[in-house]
CSV table of N, CA, C and O in Angstrom, one decimal:
chain,number,residue,atom,x,y,z
A,1,MET,N,253.8,171.2,172.2
A,1,MET,CA,253.7,170.0,173.1
A,1,MET,C,253.3,170.5,174.5
A,1,MET,O,253.6,171.6,174.9
A,2,LYS,N,252.6,169.6,175.2
A,2,LYS,CA,252.2,169.9,176.5
A,2,LYS,C,253.1,169.1,177.5
A,2,LYS,O,253.7,168.2,177.2
A,3,LYS,N,253.1,169.6,178.7
A,3,LYS,CA,253.8,168.9,179.8
A,3,LYS,C,252.8,168.3,180.7
A,3,LYS,O,251.8,168.9,181.1
A,4,PHE,N,253.1,167.0,181.1
A,4,PHE,CA,252.2,166.3,182.0
A,4,PHE,C,253.0,165.9,183.3
A,4,PHE,O,254.2,165.6,183.2
A,5,VAL,N,252.3,165.9,184.4
A,5,VAL,CA,252.8,165.7,185.7
A,5,VAL,C,252.6,164.2,186.0
A,5,VAL,O,251.5,163.7,185.7
A,6,THR,N,253.6,163.6,186.7
A,6,THR,CA,253.4,162.2,187.1
A,6,THR,C,253.6,162.1,188.6
A,6,THR,O,254.2,163.0,189.2
A,7,GLU,N,253.1,161.0,189.1
A,7,GLU,CA,253.3,160.7,190.6
A,7,GLU,C,253.7,159.2,190.7
A,7,GLU,O,253.5,158.4,189.9
A,8,LEU,N,254.3,158.9,191.9
A,8,LEU,CA,254.8,157.6,192.2
A,8,LEU,C,254.4,157.3,193.6
A,8,LEU,O,254.6,158.2,194.5
A,9,ARG,N,253.7,156.2,193.9
A,9,ARG,CA,253.4,155.8,195.2
A,9,ARG,C,254.4,154.7,195.7
A,9,ARG,O,254.5,153.7,194.9
A,10,ALA,N,255.0,154.9,196.8
A,10,ALA,CA,256.0,154.0,197.2
A,10,ALA,C,256.2,154.1,198.8
A,10,ALA,O,255.8,155.1,199.4
A,11,ILE,N,256.7,153.0,199.3
A,11,ILE,CA,257.0,153.0,200.8
A,11,ILE,C,258.3,153.8,201.0
A,11,ILE,O,259.3,153.5,200.4
A,12,ASP,N,258.2,154.7,201.9
A,12,ASP,CA,259.4,155.5,202.3
A,12,ASP,C,260.3,154.6,203.2
A,12,ASP,O,259.9,154.1,204.2
A,13,PRO,N,261.5,154.4,202.7
A,13,PRO,CA,262.4,153.5,203.4
A,13,PRO,C,262.8,154.0,204.8
A,13,PRO,O,263.2,153.3,205.7
A,14,LYS,N,262.6,155.3,205.1
A,14,LYS,CA,263.0,155.9,206.4
A,14,LYS,C,262.0,155.5,207.5
A,14,LYS,O,262.3,155.3,208.6
A,15,ASP,N,260.7,155.5,207.1
A,15,ASP,CA,259.7,155.3,208.1
A,15,ASP,C,258.7,154.1,207.8
A,15,ASP,O,257.8,153.8,208.6
A,16,GLY,N,258.8,153.5,206.6
A,16,GLY,CA,257.9,152.4,206.2
A,16,GLY,C,256.5,152.8,205.9
A,16,GLY,O,255.7,151.9,205.7
A,17,VAL,N,256.2,154.1,205.7
A,17,VAL,CA,254.9,154.6,205.4
A,17,VAL,C,254.7,154.7,203.9
A,17,VAL,O,255.6,155.3,203.2
A,18,LEU,N,253.6,154.3,203.3
A,18,LEU,CA,253.3,154.5,201.9
A,18,LEU,C,253.0,156.0,201.7
A,18,LEU,O,252.2,156.6,202.3
A,19,LYS,N,253.8,156.5,200.7
A,19,LYS,CA,253.7,158.0,200.4
A,19,LYS,C,253.5,158.2,198.9
A,19,LYS,O,253.9,157.3,198.1
A,20,THR,N,253.1,159.4,198.5
A,20,THR,CA,253.0,159.8,197.1
A,20,THR,C,254.1,160.7,196.9
A,20,THR,O,254.3,161.7,197.6
A,21,TRP,N,254.9,160.5,195.8
A,21,TRP,CA,256.0,161.3,195.5
A,21,TRP,C,255.8,161.9,194.1
A,21,TRP,O,255.1,161.3,193.2
A,22,CYS,N,256.4,163.0,193.9
A,22,CYS,CA,256.3,163.7,192.6
A,22,CYS,C,257.2,163.0,191.6
A,22,CYS,O,258.4,162.7,191.9
A,23,GLY,N,256.7,162.7,190.4
A,23,GLY,CA,257.5,162.1,189.4
A,23,GLY,C,258.0,163.1,188.4
A,23,GLY,O,257.9,164.3,188.6
A,24,GLN,N,258.6,162.6,187.3
A,24,GLN,CA,259.1,163.6,186.3
A,24,GLN,C,258.0,164.1,185.4
A,24,GLN,O,256.9,163.6,185.4
A,25,HIS,N,258.3,165.2,184.7
A,25,HIS,CA,257.4,165.8,183.8
A,25,HIS,C,257.6,165.1,182.4
A,25,HIS,O,258.7,164.9,182.0
A,26,ILE,N,256.5,164.8,181.7
A,26,ILE,CA,256.6,164.2,180.4
A,26,ILE,C,256.1,165.2,179.4
A,26,ILE,O,254.9,165.7,179.5
A,27,GLN,N,256.8,165.5,178.3
A,27,GLN,CA,256.4,166.4,177.3
A,27,GLN,C,256.0,165.7,176.0
A,27,GLN,O,256.8,165.2,175.3
A,28,VAL,N,254.7,165.6,175.8
A,28,VAL,CA,254.1,165.0,174.6
A,28,VAL,C,252.8,165.7,174.3
A,28,VAL,O,252.5,166.8,174.8
A,29,ILE,N,252.0,165.2,173.3
A,29,ILE,CA,250.8,165.8,172.8
A,29,ILE,C,249.6,165.7,173.7
A,29,ILE,O,248.8,166.6,173.9
A,30,SER,N,249.4,164.4,174.3
A,30,SER,CA,248.2,164.2,175.0
A,30,SER,C,248.5,163.4,176.3
A,30,SER,O,249.6,162.8,176.4
A,31,ILE,N,247.5,163.3,177.2
A,31,ILE,CA,247.7,162.5,178.4
A,31,ILE,C,247.9,161.1,178.1
A,31,ILE,O,248.7,160.4,178.8
A,32,LYS,N,247.2,160.6,177.1
A,32,LYS,CA,247.3,159.2,176.7
A,32,LYS,C,248.7,158.9,176.2
A,32,LYS,O,249.3,157.9,176.6
A,33,ASP,N,249.3,159.8,175.4
A,33,ASP,CA,250.6,159.7,174.9
A,33,ASP,C,251.7,159.7,176.1
A,33,ASP,O,252.7,159.0,176.1
A,34,ALA,N,251.3,160.5,177.1
A,34,ALA,CA,252.2,160.6,178.3
A,34,ALA,C,252.3,159.2,179.0
A,34,ALA,O,253.4,158.8,179.3
A,35,GLN,N,251.2,158.6,179.2
A,35,GLN,CA,251.2,157.3,179.9
A,35,GLN,C,251.9,156.2,179.0
A,35,GLN,O,252.7,155.4,179.5
A,36,ASN,N,251.6,156.3,177.7
A,36,ASN,CA,252.3,155.4,176.8
A,36,ASN,C,253.8,155.6,176.8
A,36,ASN,O,254.6,154.6,176.8
A,37,TYR,N,254.2,156.8,176.9
A,37,TYR,CA,255.7,157.1,176.9
A,37,TYR,C,256.3,156.5,178.2
A,37,TYR,O,257.4,155.9,178.1
A,38,CYS,N,255.6,156.6,179.3
A,38,CYS,CA,256.1,156.0,180.5
A,38,CYS,C,256.3,154.5,180.4
A,38,CYS,O,257.3,153.9,180.8
A,39,GLU,N,255.3,153.9,179.8
A,39,GLU,CA,255.3,152.4,179.7
A,39,GLU,C,256.4,151.9,178.7
A,39,GLU,O,257.0,150.9,178.9
A,40,GLN,N,256.6,152.7,177.7
A,40,GLN,CA,257.6,152.3,176.7
A,40,GLN,C,259.0,152.6,177.0
A,40,GLN,O,259.9,152.1,176.4
A,41,HIS,N,259.2,153.5,178.0
A,41,HIS,CA,260.5,153.9,178.4
A,41,HIS,C,261.0,153.4,179.8
A,41,HIS,O,261.8,154.0,180.5
A,42,GLY,N,260.3,152.3,180.3
A,42,GLY,CA,260.7,151.7,181.5
A,42,GLY,C,260.4,152.4,182.8
A,42,GLY,O,261.0,152.2,183.8
A,43,ILE,N,259.4,153.4,182.7
A,43,ILE,CA,259.0,154.1,183.9
A,43,ILE,C,257.5,154.0,184.0
A,43,ILE,O,256.8,154.9,184.4
A,44,GLY,N,257.0,152.8,183.7
A,44,GLY,CA,255.5,152.5,183.8
A,44,GLY,C,255.0,152.6,185.2
A,44,GLY,O,253.8,152.6,185.4
A,45,TYR,N,255.9,152.6,186.2
A,45,TYR,CA,255.4,152.7,187.6
A,45,TYR,C,254.9,154.1,187.9
A,45,TYR,O,254.3,154.4,188.9
A,46,LEU,N,255.2,155.1,187.0
A,46,LEU,CA,254.7,156.4,187.2
A,46,LEU,C,253.3,156.5,186.7
A,46,LEU,O,252.9,156.0,185.6
A,47,LYS,N,252.4,157.3,187.4
A,47,LYS,CA,251.1,157.5,187.0
A,47,LYS,C,250.9,158.9,186.5
A,47,LYS,O,251.3,159.9,187.2
A,48,VAL,N,250.4,159.1,185.3
A,48,VAL,CA,250.2,160.5,184.8
A,48,VAL,C,249.0,161.0,185.4
A,48,VAL,O,247.9,160.4,185.3
A,49,ILE,N,249.1,162.2,186.1
A,49,ILE,CA,247.9,162.7,186.8
A,49,ILE,C,247.3,163.9,186.2
A,49,ILE,O,246.2,164.3,186.6
A,50,GLY,N,248.0,164.6,185.3
A,50,GLY,CA,247.4,165.7,184.6
A,50,GLY,C,248.4,166.6,183.9
A,50,GLY,O,249.6,166.3,183.9
A,51,GLU,N,247.8,167.6,183.3
A,51,GLU,CA,248.7,168.6,182.5
A,51,GLU,C,249.2,169.6,183.4
A,51,GLU,O,248.5,170.1,184.3
A,52,LEU,N,250.5,170.0,183.2
A,52,LEU,CA,251.1,171.1,184.0
A,52,LEU,C,250.7,172.4,183.3
A,52,LEU,O,251.0,172.6,182.1
A,53,ILE,N,250.0,173.2,184.0
A,53,ILE,CA,249.5,174.5,183.5
A,53,ILE,C,250.5,175.6,183.8
A,53,ILE,O,250.7,176.5,182.9
A,54,SER,N,251.0,175.7,185.0
A,54,SER,CA,252.0,176.7,185.3
A,54,SER,C,252.8,176.4,186.5
A,54,SER,O,252.5,175.4,187.2
A,55,GLU,N,253.9,177.1,186.6
A,55,GLU,CA,254.8,176.9,187.8
A,55,GLU,C,255.0,178.3,188.4
A,55,GLU,O,255.2,179.3,187.7
A,56,ILE,N,254.9,178.4,189.7
A,56,ILE,CA,255.1,179.6,190.4
A,56,ILE,C,256.3,179.5,191.4
A,56,ILE,O,256.1,178.8,192.4
A,57,PRO,N,257.4,180.1,191.0
A,57,PRO,CA,258.5,180.0,192.0
A,57,PRO,C,258.3,180.8,193.2
A,57,PRO,O,257.3,181.6,193.3
A,58,THR,N,259.1,180.6,194.2
A,58,THR,CA,259.0,181.3,195.5
A,58,THR,C,260.0,182.4,195.5
A,58,THR,O,261.1,182.4,194.8
A,59,LYS,N,259.8,183.4,196.4
A,59,LYS,CA,260.8,184.4,196.7
A,59,LYS,C,261.9,183.8,197.5
A,59,LYS,O,261.9,182.6,197.8
A,60,LYS,N,262.9,184.6,197.9
A,60,LYS,CA,264.1,184.1,198.5
A,60,LYS,C,263.8,183.3,199.8
A,60,LYS,O,264.6,182.5,200.3
A,61,ASP,N,262.7,183.7,200.5
A,61,ASP,CA,262.3,183.0,201.7
A,61,ASP,C,261.9,181.6,201.5
A,61,ASP,O,261.8,180.8,202.5
A,62,GLY,N,261.6,181.1,200.3
A,62,GLY,CA,261.3,179.8,200.0
A,62,GLY,C,259.8,179.5,200.3
A,62,GLY,O,259.4,178.3,200.1
A,63,ILE,N,259.0,180.4,200.7
A,63,ILE,CA,257.6,180.2,201.0
A,63,ILE,C,256.7,181.1,200.2
A,63,ILE,O,255.7,180.6,199.7
A,64,THR,N,257.0,182.4,200.1
A,64,THR,CA,256.1,183.4,199.4
A,64,THR,C,256.2,183.2,197.9
A,64,THR,O,257.2,183.2,197.3
A,65,PRO,N,255.0,183.0,197.3
A,65,PRO,CA,255.0,182.9,195.8
A,65,PRO,C,255.4,184.2,195.2
A,65,PRO,O,255.1,185.3,195.6
A,66,ASP,N,256.2,184.0,194.1
A,66,ASP,CA,256.7,185.1,193.3
A,66,ASP,C,255.9,185.1,192.0
A,66,ASP,O,256.3,184.6,191.0
A,67,TRP,N,254.7,185.8,192.0
A,67,TRP,CA,253.8,185.7,190.9
A,67,TRP,C,254.3,186.4,189.7
A,67,TRP,O,254.0,186.1,188.5
A,68,ASN,N,255.3,187.3,189.8
A,68,ASN,CA,255.9,188.0,188.7
A,68,ASN,C,256.7,187.1,187.8
A,68,ASN,O,257.0,187.4,186.7
A,69,LYS,N,257.2,186.0,188.4
A,69,LYS,CA,258.0,185.0,187.7
A,69,LYS,C,257.3,183.8,187.3
A,69,LYS,O,257.9,182.7,187.0
A,70,GLU,N,256.0,183.8,187.3
A,70,GLU,CA,255.2,182.6,186.9
A,70,GLU,C,255.5,182.2,185.5
A,70,GLU,O,255.6,183.0,184.6
A,71,ILE,N,255.6,180.9,185.3
A,71,ILE,CA,255.7,180.3,184.0
A,71,ILE,C,254.4,179.7,183.6
A,71,ILE,O,254.0,178.7,184.2
A,72,ASN,N,253.7,180.3,182.7
A,72,ASN,CA,252.4,179.9,182.3
A,72,ASN,C,252.5,179.0,181.0
A,72,ASN,O,252.7,179.6,179.9
A,73,TYR,N,252.4,177.7,181.1
A,73,TYR,CA,252.6,176.8,180.0
A,73,TYR,C,251.4,176.9,179.0
A,73,TYR,O,251.6,176.6,177.8
A,74,GLU,N,250.2,177.3,179.4
A,74,GLU,CA,249.1,177.5,178.5
A,74,GLU,C,249.4,178.6,177.5
A,74,GLU,O,249.1,178.4,176.3
A,75,ASN,N,250.1,179.6,177.9
A,75,ASN,CA,250.4,180.7,176.9
A,75,ASN,C,251.6,180.4,176.0
A,75,ASN,O,251.7,180.9,175.0
A,76,LEU,N,252.4,179.4,176.5
A,76,LEU,CA,253.6,179.0,175.7
A,76,LEU,C,253.2,178.1,174.6
A,76,LEU,O,253.8,178.0,173.5
A,77,ASN,N,252.1,177.3,174.8
A,77,ASN,CA,251.6,176.4,173.8
A,77,ASN,C,251.0,177.1,172.7
A,77,ASN,O,250.2,177.1,172.1
């Protein structure tokens, strides 16, 4: 199964500005299945924007990438 990334566009209640927010990850076979999943599970307001390829955590400073701890989803599939 692949992981797909979603986004949500909404008005920020703090400042009234339209912003793009990160949505949840959807784990299915294809991008089309990911959008169908959203629509069938009451989260059709999320837009599927692509496949999650890897995640790179940061070091303790919260800024510097920690490449040694990269999670590569292409190799896991």
